[in-house]
Amino acid sequence: MYRLFLALRYLLTRPINLLGMAGITISVWALVVVVSLFSGFLQVVEGHVHAARAAVSVPNLPPDLPWPPLRAALRDEPQVADVAPRLLHFGMLARPGRRPPQAPLPGRSALHGGDQPFLFVQGIDPQAEAAVTGFAGWLADPAIPTELRSPSPPLAPAADGTPTALVGLERMRREGLRPGDRVVLTTAQVVRDARGNRTPTKVQIDLVVGGAFKTAHGGFEGNTVFVADATLRKRLHPGEPDLVQEVAVAVRDPAQLDATAARLQRAVRTALERGGGDDRAAYGVVQTWREKNGRFLESIEHQRGLMQLVLFVIMVVAAFLMLATLSMMVTEKVADIGILTAMGGTPRGVASVFLACGVVITLAGVAAGLVLGAVTGVYLEEVRQAVRWATGIDLFPIEVYNLDRVPCAIEQAWLLQVAAMALVVGVVVSFLPAWRAARHDPRVSLRGA
């Protein structure tokens, strides 16, 4: 009992120990807030990506694989709700007689990087696409002004028969496009000569802007244009009425997504083998929405891991501050150590006094850091607004990331991990001065009393 009493007395009579506690508090607070911010951001981005993608996709299909048998094979899976064929190309969209814009594409500077004006051109069947993705909701998003909305049915030809295209809302605003404006889609077509050689040829398709669409995923919205699959098939793939380059699949039970994808992979492999031809191992690799965007999501996860490492180093630095204060305490209490030893105190008992000091400092710092971190995380958006109002500095510009507020996800498992790491570091650091105190020769200690 006397050990805890002495430990508390030493702590209360030496305010400098608050420095060690403050260091632990700040490091724990930073670990909780920053990692919770990254976790919340990752969850929000995953939601945005998921909202802009089909649950499962089958890309990179061979050109000679007929669509009807593949569709039948995919629909045989009980968990498949519906399928939609797609044609995929790259291209540039610009007004007639004008060069494509050279500014960064909407959504790319924040989440993807790059400044090239290329677009992903998706040739779709609007009804089939609406059955497997949120396509219908993208056209009816409340953020789209009435004058920029697509008429029904979407992607229907203009009055003069010109094909239409759906363009992302932010791109339309940046380029001043309106429904009915004429644009030119520049892309390429691979042409085979008599010898079977493949030569890319420039192709320009006259289009009319049919309206805007908006998704939560800014990168997808800013870099994608929708065109009717019949338009691309007519201009780029004449004589190939059954050509499909990608299939989007909707599943009935998202909880069985991975198992469903594995079964679909076997069905696709069977369809490819029946199609004959050379080795087709590289074709038709079934991907879930997470696998299709794996590198992008992994990059955010990697950044969170690096931030955890950096903040853990800050915790170690704070622990060294506690080590310095405890070492000073041991030096100042040399006489007390001699008296304790003379009264029958063992080296183990002396060490426990100073070890208890370090543990108390660590526990107080961890508790304060966890509470402050959790409260700051819950009110992170209010903190951002207060700082912006007071200083004019926006710590987290939510508009850049297409967010409504600063995201934050406080995970109980992470709180326990932070507390455990801080306690381990605190105990290890406290053991060093406690061990030095236990090794003091009582005669030397009393001589200095």
Coordinates of C-alpha atoms in Angstrom, one line a residue:
M1 CA 0.0 0.0 0.0
Y2 CA 2.8 2.4 0.9
R3 CA 4.2 2.0 -2.7
L4 CA 1.1 3.4 -4.3
F5 CA 0.9 6.1 -1.7
L6 CA 4.5 7.2 -2.4
A7 CA 3.9 7.0 -6.1
L8 CA 0.9 9.3 -5.9
R9 CA 2.7 11.7 -3.6
Y10 CA 5.7 11.9 -5.9
L11 CA 3.4 12.6 -8.9
L12 CA 1.3 15.2 -7.1
T13 CA 4.3 17.1 -5.8
R14 CA 6.0 17.3 -9.2
P15 CA 3.9 19.1 -11.8
I16 CA 6.5 18.4 -14.4
N17 CA 5.1 14.9 -14.7
L18 CA 2.2 16.5 -16.5
L19 CA 4.5 16.9 -19.5
G20 CA 4.7 13.1 -19.8
M21 CA 1.0 12.7 -19.4
A22 CA 0.3 15.5 -22.0
G23 CA 2.6 13.8 -24.5
I24 CA 0.8 10.5 -24.1
T25 CA -2.6 12.2 -24.3
I26 CA -1.7 14.1 -27.5
S27 CA -0.3 11.0 -29.2
V28 CA -3.3 8.9 -28.3
W29 CA -5.6 11.7 -29.4
A30 CA -3.9 12.0 -32.8
L31 CA -4.0 8.2 -33.4
V32 CA -7.7 8.1 -32.7
V33 CA -8.7 11.2 -34.7
V34 CA -6.5 10.8 -37.7
V35 CA -7.0 7.1 -38.2
S36 CA -10.7 7.4 -37.6
L37 CA -10.8 10.1 -40.2
F38 CA -9.0 7.9 -42.7
S39 CA -11.3 5.0 -41.8
G40 CA -14.4 7.1 -42.3
F41 CA -13.0 8.5 -45.6
L42 CA -12.3 4.9 -46.8
Q43 CA -15.9 3.8 -45.9
V44 CA -17.4 6.8 -47.8
V45 CA -15.2 6.3 -50.8
E46 CA -16.0 2.6 -50.9
G47 CA -19.7 3.6 -50.8
H48 CA -19.2 6.0 -53.7
V49 CA -17.3 3.5 -55.7
H50 CA -19.9 0.8 -55.0
A51 CA -22.7 3.1 -56.0
A52 CA -21.1 3.8 -59.4
R53 CA -20.3 0.1 -60.2
A54 CA -22.2 -3.1 -60.8
A55 CA -21.9 -5.7 -58.1
V56 CA -20.0 -8.0 -60.4
S57 CA -18.5 -7.4 -63.9
V58 CA -17.1 -9.6 -66.5
P59 CA -14.6 -7.5 -68.6
N60 CA -12.2 -8.3 -71.4
L61 CA -14.4 -10.7 -73.4
P62 CA -13.1 -12.1 -76.7
P63 CA -14.7 -10.6 -79.8
D64 CA -15.9 -13.9 -81.1
L65 CA -17.8 -15.0 -78.0
P66 CA -21.5 -14.9 -78.8
W67 CA -23.6 -12.9 -76.4
P68 CA -26.8 -15.1 -76.2
P69 CA -25.1 -18.2 -74.8
L70 CA -23.1 -16.2 -72.3
R71 CA -26.2 -14.4 -71.2
A72 CA -28.0 -17.7 -70.7
A73 CA -25.0 -19.1 -68.7
L74 CA -24.9 -16.1 -66.4
R75 CA -28.6 -16.1 -65.8
D76 CA -28.5 -19.7 -64.8
E77 CA -26.9 -18.7 -61.6
P78 CA -29.7 -18.4 -59.0
Q79 CA -28.0 -15.4 -57.3
V80 CA -27.9 -13.3 -60.5
A81 CA -30.7 -10.8 -60.6
D82 CA -30.0 -9.4 -64.1
V83 CA -27.2 -8.8 -66.6
A84 CA -26.4 -5.9 -68.9
P85 CA -24.0 -6.0 -71.9
R86 CA -21.6 -3.1 -72.6
L87 CA -19.2 -1.9 -75.2
L88 CA -16.1 -0.1 -73.9
H89 CA -13.9 2.4 -75.6
F90 CA -11.7 5.4 -74.9
G91 CA -12.2 8.8 -76.6
M92 CA -12.3 12.5 -76.4
L93 CA -15.4 14.7 -76.4
A94 CA -15.4 18.3 -77.8
R95 CA -17.6 20.7 -79.6
P96 CA -17.2 20.7 -83.4
G97 CA -14.1 22.6 -84.5
R98 CA -12.7 22.9 -81.0
R99 CA -9.9 21.0 -79.3
P100 CA -10.7 19.0 -76.1
P101 CA -10.1 20.8 -72.9
Q102 CA -6.6 20.4 -71.3
A103 CA -7.7 21.2 -67.8
P104 CA -7.8 18.3 -65.2
L105 CA -10.9 16.2 -65.5
P106 CA -13.5 16.6 -62.9
G107 CA -12.9 14.1 -60.0
R108 CA -9.4 13.1 -61.2
S109 CA -7.3 15.7 -59.4
A110 CA -8.5 14.7 -56.0
L111 CA -8.9 10.9 -56.3
H112 CA -7.1 9.7 -59.3
G113 CA -4.5 12.3 -60.5
G114 CA -3.7 13.1 -64.1
D115 CA -4.8 15.8 -66.5
Q116 CA -5.4 14.1 -69.8
P117 CA -8.8 14.8 -71.4
F118 CA -9.6 11.2 -72.3
L119 CA -12.9 9.7 -71.4
F120 CA -14.2 6.2 -70.8
V121 CA -17.0 5.7 -73.4
Q122 CA -19.6 3.1 -72.4
G123 CA -22.0 1.8 -74.9
I124 CA -25.0 0.6 -73.0
D125 CA -28.6 -0.5 -73.3
P126 CA -30.3 2.0 -70.9
Q127 CA -33.0 -0.4 -69.7
A128 CA -30.6 -3.2 -69.1
E129 CA -28.1 -0.9 -67.4
A130 CA -30.8 0.5 -65.0
A131 CA -31.5 -3.1 -63.9
V132 CA -27.9 -3.8 -62.7
T133 CA -26.7 -0.3 -61.5
G134 CA -28.1 2.9 -60.2
F135 CA -28.3 4.3 -63.7
A136 CA -31.9 5.5 -63.4
G137 CA -31.0 7.3 -60.1
W138 CA -27.9 8.9 -61.8
L139 CA -30.3 10.6 -64.3
A140 CA -32.8 11.8 -61.6
D141 CA -30.3 13.0 -59.0
P142 CA -31.7 16.1 -57.3
A143 CA -28.5 18.0 -57.9
I144 CA -29.1 18.0 -61.6
P145 CA -30.9 21.2 -62.7
T146 CA -34.1 20.8 -64.6
E147 CA -32.6 22.3 -67.7
L148 CA -29.8 19.7 -67.8
R149 CA -31.9 16.6 -67.2
S150 CA -32.2 13.9 -69.8
P151 CA -35.6 13.4 -71.4
S152 CA -37.2 10.1 -71.3
P153 CA -36.3 7.6 -72.7
P154 CA -32.6 8.3 -72.1
L155 CA -30.1 8.0 -75.0
A156 CA -33.0 8.2 -77.5
P157 CA -31.8 9.8 -80.9
A158 CA -32.4 13.5 -81.4
A159 CA -35.2 14.7 -83.6
D160 CA -32.9 14.6 -86.7
G161 CA -31.8 11.1 -85.9
T162 CA -28.3 12.1 -84.4
P163 CA -27.3 9.8 -81.6
T164 CA -27.2 11.3 -78.1
A165 CA -24.7 11.0 -75.2
L166 CA -25.0 11.4 -71.5
V167 CA -22.2 13.5 -69.9
G168 CA -21.3 13.9 -66.2
L169 CA -22.8 17.0 -64.5
E170 CA -19.5 18.6 -63.5
R171 CA -18.1 18.2 -67.0
M172 CA -21.2 19.8 -68.5
R173 CA -20.9 22.7 -66.1
R174 CA -17.1 23.1 -66.7
E175 CA -17.5 23.1 -70.5
G176 CA -20.7 25.0 -70.7
L177 CA -22.6 22.1 -72.3
R178 CA -26.4 22.0 -72.6
P179 CA -28.8 19.3 -73.8
G180 CA -29.1 19.7 -77.6
D181 CA -25.5 20.9 -78.1
R182 CA -23.5 19.2 -80.8
V183 CA -20.3 17.4 -79.9
V184 CA -17.9 15.2 -81.6
L185 CA -16.6 11.9 -80.0
T186 CA -13.1 11.1 -81.3
T187 CA -12.1 7.5 -80.8
A188 CA -10.3 4.7 -82.6
Q189 CA -11.4 1.6 -84.5
V190 CA -9.1 -1.4 -85.1
V191 CA -9.3 -2.5 -88.8
R192 CA -8.0 -5.8 -90.1
D193 CA -6.5 -5.9 -93.6
A194 CA -6.4 -8.8 -96.0
R195 CA -3.4 -10.3 -94.2
G196 CA -5.0 -10.1 -90.8
N197 CA -2.9 -7.2 -89.6
R198 CA -4.7 -4.9 -87.1
T199 CA -4.4 -1.2 -87.7
P200 CA -6.0 1.5 -85.4
T201 CA -8.0 4.1 -87.4
K202 CA -9.3 7.4 -86.1
V203 CA -13.1 7.6 -86.0
Q204 CA -15.2 10.7 -85.2
I205 CA -18.8 10.3 -84.2
D206 CA -21.2 13.2 -84.3
L207 CA -23.4 13.3 -81.2
V208 CA -25.9 15.5 -79.4
V209 CA -25.7 16.0 -75.7
G210 CA -28.8 14.3 -74.3
G211 CA -28.5 15.4 -70.7
A212 CA -26.4 15.0 -67.5
F213 CA -25.9 12.3 -65.0
K214 CA -24.5 12.4 -61.5
T215 CA -23.0 9.8 -59.2
A216 CA -21.4 9.9 -55.8
H217 CA -18.1 8.8 -57.3
G218 CA -16.6 12.0 -58.8
G219 CA -13.9 10.1 -60.7
F220 CA -16.4 7.9 -62.5
E221 CA -18.8 10.8 -63.2
G222 CA -16.1 13.1 -64.5
N223 CA -14.4 10.6 -66.8
T224 CA -17.3 8.6 -68.3
V225 CA -19.7 9.3 -71.1
F226 CA -22.7 7.0 -72.0
V227 CA -23.7 6.3 -75.6
A228 CA -26.2 3.8 -76.9
D229 CA -24.6 0.5 -77.6
A230 CA -26.3 0.4 -81.0
T231 CA -24.4 3.6 -81.9
L232 CA -21.0 2.2 -81.1
R233 CA -21.8 -1.1 -82.7
K234 CA -22.9 0.6 -85.9
R235 CA -19.9 2.9 -86.2
L236 CA -17.1 0.8 -84.6
H237 CA -18.2 -2.8 -84.9
P238 CA -20.2 -3.2 -88.1
G239 CA -21.1 -6.8 -88.9
E240 CA -20.7 -7.8 -85.2
P241 CA -24.3 -7.7 -83.9
D242 CA -23.5 -9.9 -80.9
L243 CA -20.3 -8.2 -79.8
V244 CA -20.0 -7.6 -76.0
Q245 CA -16.9 -6.4 -74.4
E246 CA -18.1 -6.4 -70.8
V247 CA -21.0 -7.7 -68.8
A248 CA -22.4 -6.0 -65.7
V249 CA -24.2 -8.3 -63.2
A250 CA -26.5 -7.6 -60.4
V251 CA -26.8 -10.1 -57.5
R252 CA -29.7 -10.8 -55.2
D253 CA -27.7 -11.2 -52.0
P254 CA -24.7 -8.9 -51.5
A255 CA -23.6 -11.1 -48.6
Q256 CA -22.8 -13.9 -51.0
L257 CA -21.0 -11.7 -53.5
D258 CA -17.7 -13.5 -53.5
A259 CA -19.2 -16.9 -53.7
T260 CA -21.5 -15.8 -56.5
A261 CA -18.5 -14.3 -58.4
A262 CA -16.6 -17.6 -58.0
R263 CA -19.6 -19.6 -59.5
L264 CA -19.9 -17.1 -62.3
Q265 CA -16.2 -17.5 -63.1
R266 CA -16.8 -21.2 -63.7
A267 CA -19.8 -20.4 -65.9
V268 CA -17.8 -17.9 -68.0
R269 CA -14.9 -20.4 -68.3
T270 CA -17.3 -23.0 -69.6
A271 CA -18.7 -20.6 -72.1
L272 CA -15.2 -19.6 -73.3
E273 CA -14.2 -23.3 -73.7
R274 CA -17.3 -23.9 -75.8
G275 CA -16.4 -21.0 -78.0
G276 CA -13.2 -22.7 -79.0
G277 CA -10.2 -20.8 -80.3
D278 CA -6.7 -20.4 -78.7
D279 CA -5.9 -20.1 -75.1
R280 CA -8.4 -17.8 -73.4
A281 CA -7.1 -17.8 -69.8
A282 CA -6.7 -14.0 -70.0
Y283 CA -10.3 -13.4 -71.0
G284 CA -13.4 -13.1 -68.9
V285 CA -11.9 -12.8 -65.4
V286 CA -14.9 -12.1 -63.2
Q287 CA -14.4 -9.2 -60.8
T288 CA -16.5 -7.9 -57.9
W289 CA -16.8 -4.2 -57.5
R290 CA -14.2 -4.1 -54.9
E291 CA -11.7 -6.2 -57.0
K292 CA -12.3 -3.9 -60.0
N293 CA -11.3 -0.9 -57.9
G294 CA -8.8 -2.7 -55.7
R295 CA -5.8 -0.6 -56.4
F296 CA -7.6 2.6 -55.8
L297 CA -9.0 1.4 -52.4
E298 CA -5.7 -0.2 -51.5
S299 CA -3.9 3.1 -52.0
I300 CA -6.2 4.8 -49.4
E301 CA -5.7 1.8 -47.1
H302 CA -1.9 2.1 -47.6
Q303 CA -2.0 5.8 -46.7
R304 CA -3.9 5.0 -43.5
G305 CA -1.2 2.4 -42.6
L306 CA 1.6 4.9 -43.2
M307 CA -0.2 7.5 -41.0
Q308 CA -0.5 4.9 -38.3
L309 CA 3.2 4.3 -38.4
V310 CA 4.0 8.0 -38.3
L311 CA 1.7 8.6 -35.4
F312 CA 3.1 5.6 -33.5
V313 CA 6.5 7.2 -33.8
I314 CA 5.0 10.3 -32.3
M315 CA 3.8 8.2 -29.4
V316 CA 7.3 6.8 -28.9
V317 CA 8.7 10.4 -28.8
A318 CA 6.1 11.3 -26.2
A319 CA 7.2 8.2 -24.2
F320 CA 10.8 9.5 -24.2
L321 CA 9.5 12.7 -22.7
M322 CA 7.9 10.6 -19.9
L323 CA 11.2 8.7 -19.6
A324 CA 13.1 12.0 -19.0
T325 CA 10.7 13.2 -16.3
L326 CA 10.8 9.9 -14.5
S327 CA 14.6 9.8 -14.7
M328 CA 14.7 13.2 -13.2
M329 CA 12.4 12.0 -10.4
V330 CA 14.7 9.1 -9.6
T331 CA 17.7 11.4 -9.4
E332 CA 15.9 13.8 -7.1
K333 CA 14.6 11.0 -4.8
V334 CA 18.0 9.3 -4.2
A335 CA 17.7 10.1 -0.5
D336 CA 14.2 8.7 -0.3
I337 CA 15.5 5.5 -2.0
G338 CA 18.2 5.1 0.7
I339 CA 15.7 5.7 3.5
L340 CA 13.3 3.1 2.1
T341 CA 16.0 0.6 1.7
A342 CA 17.2 1.2 5.3
M343 CA 13.7 0.6 6.6
G344 CA 13.6 -2.8 4.9
G345 CA 12.4 -1.9 1.5
T346 CA 13.6 -4.4 -1.2
P347 CA 14.9 -3.4 -4.6
R348 CA 11.7 -4.9 -6.0
G349 CA 9.6 -2.7 -3.8
V350 CA 11.6 0.4 -4.7
A351 CA 11.3 -0.3 -8.4
S352 CA 7.5 -0.8 -8.0
V353 CA 7.2 2.7 -6.6
F354 CA 8.6 4.4 -9.7
L355 CA 7.0 1.8 -12.0
A356 CA 3.7 2.7 -10.5
C357 CA 4.4 6.4 -11.2
G358 CA 4.9 5.6 -14.9
V359 CA 1.8 3.4 -15.1
V360 CA -0.4 6.1 -13.5
I361 CA 0.9 8.7 -15.9
T362 CA 0.3 6.3 -18.8
L363 CA -3.2 5.4 -17.7
A364 CA -4.2 9.0 -17.2
G365 CA -2.8 10.0 -20.6
V366 CA -4.4 7.1 -22.4
A367 CA -7.8 7.8 -20.8
A368 CA -7.7 11.5 -21.6
G369 CA -6.5 10.8 -25.1
L370 CA -9.2 8.3 -25.8
V371 CA -12.0 10.5 -24.5
L372 CA -10.7 13.6 -26.3
G373 CA -10.1 11.6 -29.5
A374 CA -13.6 10.1 -29.5
V375 CA -15.3 13.5 -28.8
T376 CA -13.2 15.2 -31.5
G377 CA -14.0 12.5 -34.0
V378 CA -17.7 12.8 -33.4
Y379 CA -17.7 16.6 -33.8
L380 CA -14.9 16.7 -36.4
E381 CA -17.2 18.5 -38.9
E382 CA -18.1 21.2 -36.3
V383 CA -14.4 21.6 -35.5
R384 CA -13.6 22.1 -39.2
Q385 CA -16.3 24.7 -39.5
A386 CA -15.2 26.5 -36.3
V387 CA -11.5 26.6 -37.5
R388 CA -12.6 27.9 -40.9
W389 CA -14.8 30.6 -39.3
A390 CA -12.0 31.7 -37.0
T391 CA -9.1 31.6 -39.3
G392 CA -10.4 31.2 -42.9
I393 CA -8.4 27.9 -43.2
D394 CA -10.3 24.8 -44.4
L395 CA -8.6 21.9 -42.8
F396 CA -10.5 19.3 -44.9
P397 CA -12.1 20.7 -48.1
I398 CA -15.0 18.4 -48.5
E399 CA -16.0 19.7 -51.9
V400 CA -12.8 18.3 -53.4
Y401 CA -13.7 14.8 -52.3
N402 CA -17.4 15.0 -53.1
L403 CA -18.4 14.8 -49.5
D404 CA -21.2 16.3 -47.4
R405 CA -19.2 16.5 -44.2
V406 CA -15.9 15.3 -42.8
P407 CA -16.1 11.6 -42.4
C408 CA -15.1 9.8 -39.3
A409 CA -15.5 6.1 -38.3
I410 CA -14.4 5.4 -34.7
E411 CA -13.7 1.7 -34.5
Q412 CA -13.8 0.1 -31.0
A413 CA -11.1 -2.4 -32.1
W414 CA -8.8 0.4 -33.0
L415 CA -9.4 2.2 -29.7
L416 CA -8.4 -1.0 -27.9
Q417 CA -5.3 -1.3 -30.0
V418 CA -4.2 2.3 -29.3
A419 CA -4.8 1.8 -25.6
A420 CA -2.8 -1.4 -25.6
M421 CA 0.1 0.1 -27.6
A422 CA 0.2 3.1 -25.3
L423 CA 0.2 1.0 -22.2
V424 CA 3.0 -1.3 -23.5
V425 CA 5.1 1.7 -24.4
G426 CA 4.4 3.4 -21.1
V427 CA 5.3 0.3 -19.0
V428 CA 8.5 -0.3 -21.0
V429 CA 9.6 3.3 -20.6
S430 CA 8.7 3.3 -16.9
F431 CA 10.7 0.2 -16.3
L432 CA 14.0 1.8 -17.2
P433 CA 14.1 4.5 -14.4
A434 CA 12.5 2.0 -12.0
W435 CA 15.2 -0.5 -12.7
R436 CA 17.9 2.2 -12.1
A437 CA 16.3 3.2 -8.8
A438 CA 16.3 -0.5 -7.7
R439 CA 20.0 -0.8 -8.4
H440 CA 20.9 2.2 -6.1
D441 CA 23.4 1.3 -3.3
P442 CA 21.6 2.3 -0.1
R443 CA 24.8 3.5 1.6
V444 CA 25.5 5.8 -1.3
S445 CA 21.9 7.0 -1.2
L446 CA 22.0 7.7 2.5
R447 CA 25.3 9.5 2.3
G448 CA 23.6 12.0 0.0
A449 CA 20.6 12.4 2.4

